[in-house]
């Protein structure tokens, strides 16, 4: 209480009167600070998978931990994407009474043939198969066809507009979240420069956490420090090898690089061609008796291509002996090309069959889509994307418990040269990242056709985390080439952003240009879903608002907007360049301070008397008279200044971990001292 009174007197000295408003403001700030601290503690305590991520990062390094962190980010992104649809479509739709079913579709188009009844196939169709194919859920809110509403004039709230804008809002939220996460660590790396590295000595002496008291946490921390040192030494070794290469070796390395990448490009072209023909054959023969197997032919071919592709890419890239980060990123880039190209080709082949893109078909002339075979074509596309999501998750479960687990049991049970060569499955981060990115891209593609697909994807991601964790801890081994998570996280977010852009292109084309189906859905009377926007503008807005919207969509508004964006971009670039110049000046100032301290040490070493034969043993009095700030952080007097890296020295020698303090006459001292970092190291 006495301390509190003292603090109160310091805040409000005697003779001063504090206003009641100021006291209330101070009390409010104190309460807000305490509430904010309590919320932060609660958020850290309730953080999803915090303990599991700490364990994985400590045992296997930050590179593998970044995969699980990325998986958690996708789970939160899907839950966030579900909010607009649930809030603006499902809840209002629950309050409105469903409209009376309209008359059945009466096509006046002469179709080339009637659809044959699949009497021989129906006996194979059970309820489980209907769930796997999506036919059992066609009349639910999972698919587009179940959303029905009356005309726009019958209600003040437009379900059609909410249904149209909800996918766009989801994609915008995902874009902002991915972009913010992608550029989070980019400015620091850009401003500091590519050659900036933290000295290894600082990691040696400051890596341990002295607050650890539990033996399990101490073991995990030891593994984490060891993995960090592995990455540092591996990168230093590759850097020295690259510096020692001759011009001929570099040319040979470039030719080998081109040869490997051309070979990988040919493999990608062959893979997407196989996906195109598999999808075309499955859709053209959907009335055959083998339709049960043909329904999952495109997902099966996509899964086979995406399983064999990363393995071949990893094998071919490892032949080049790249640094760990470069190897992972290059493999990831080619896996991105394969994954996104396969999904793009799959979607294009569906559009060619259903929407007759690039095909001259009679049934598409009046309706803009294949009205004979796909009366509710939105549901057909939604079923294909639903099957692709289900197949990806089932494939993850099958590989975890039918391939990886038996392989681990056989390797642990038997001994021999073959089993030693087989070993446990290696946990490949690029392959696993691309699997969940492809699944997320499929989810984004299906936002218009399957509005509740993010909920299904969230369940799959939640289960995938525990399946992958079990596979990593029990059945797999870490990669033999460690890499740093900071350089790969940017590529993970870039891949996700590319998948988002791939999903936006077909969605924008369908919403703006494709005729809606006449048999189901909210937009049965519209030539395109976007036509509901001009209709609502004409019905609900006054003439002044209509003119304002017309001006915002005209070319007259685009020029001021372009000028404003140019000014904002100029300001941002100028601020970035100013920050870079400030950092450069601060680094030069730090170098000057180091050089000034070197000069002071040299002057002090010249002023001190040289030890004679009788002064070989230093007395306690002379030791006490020596200045206390003489040697900490600096080499002993008479030693040379900062030295550049010699061709034969190692990275650790350059940082001063093995360089002893030299005496005044060149004799080594009794203790080793750490050299202060020189200018280039700062």
PDB file of N, CA, C and O in Angstrom, residues 171 280 329 405:
ATOM      1  N   UNK A 171     -14.033 -14.694 -51.864  1.00  0.00           N
ATOM      2  CA  UNK A 171     -12.765 -14.631 -52.597  1.00  0.00           C
ATOM      3  C   UNK A 171     -11.983 -13.375 -52.228  1.00  0.00           C
ATOM      4  O   UNK A 171     -10.750 -13.409 -52.138  1.00  0.00           O
ATOM      5  N   UNK A 280     -12.880 -35.914 -70.933  1.00  0.00           N
ATOM      6  CA  UNK A 280     -13.724 -35.966 -72.132  1.00  0.00           C
ATOM      7  C   UNK A 280     -14.348 -37.352 -72.307  1.00  0.00           C
ATOM      8  O   UNK A 280     -15.534 -37.477 -72.604  1.00  0.00           O
ATOM      9  N   UNK A 329      12.112 -24.860 -53.250  1.00  0.00           N
ATOM     10  CA  UNK A 329      11.330 -23.859 -53.978  1.00  0.00           C
ATOM     11  C   UNK A 329      11.183 -24.199 -55.457  1.00  0.00           C
ATOM     12  O   UNK A 329      10.119 -24.004 -56.047  1.00  0.00           O
ATOM     13  N   UNK A 405       1.673 -46.711 -43.324  1.00  0.00           N
ATOM     14  CA  UNK A 405       1.689 -47.543 -42.115  1.00  0.00           C
ATOM     15  C   UNK A 405       2.200 -48.954 -42.384  1.00  0.00           C
ATOM     16  O   UNK A 405       3.086 -49.431 -41.645  1.00  0.00           O
TER      17      UNK A 405
END
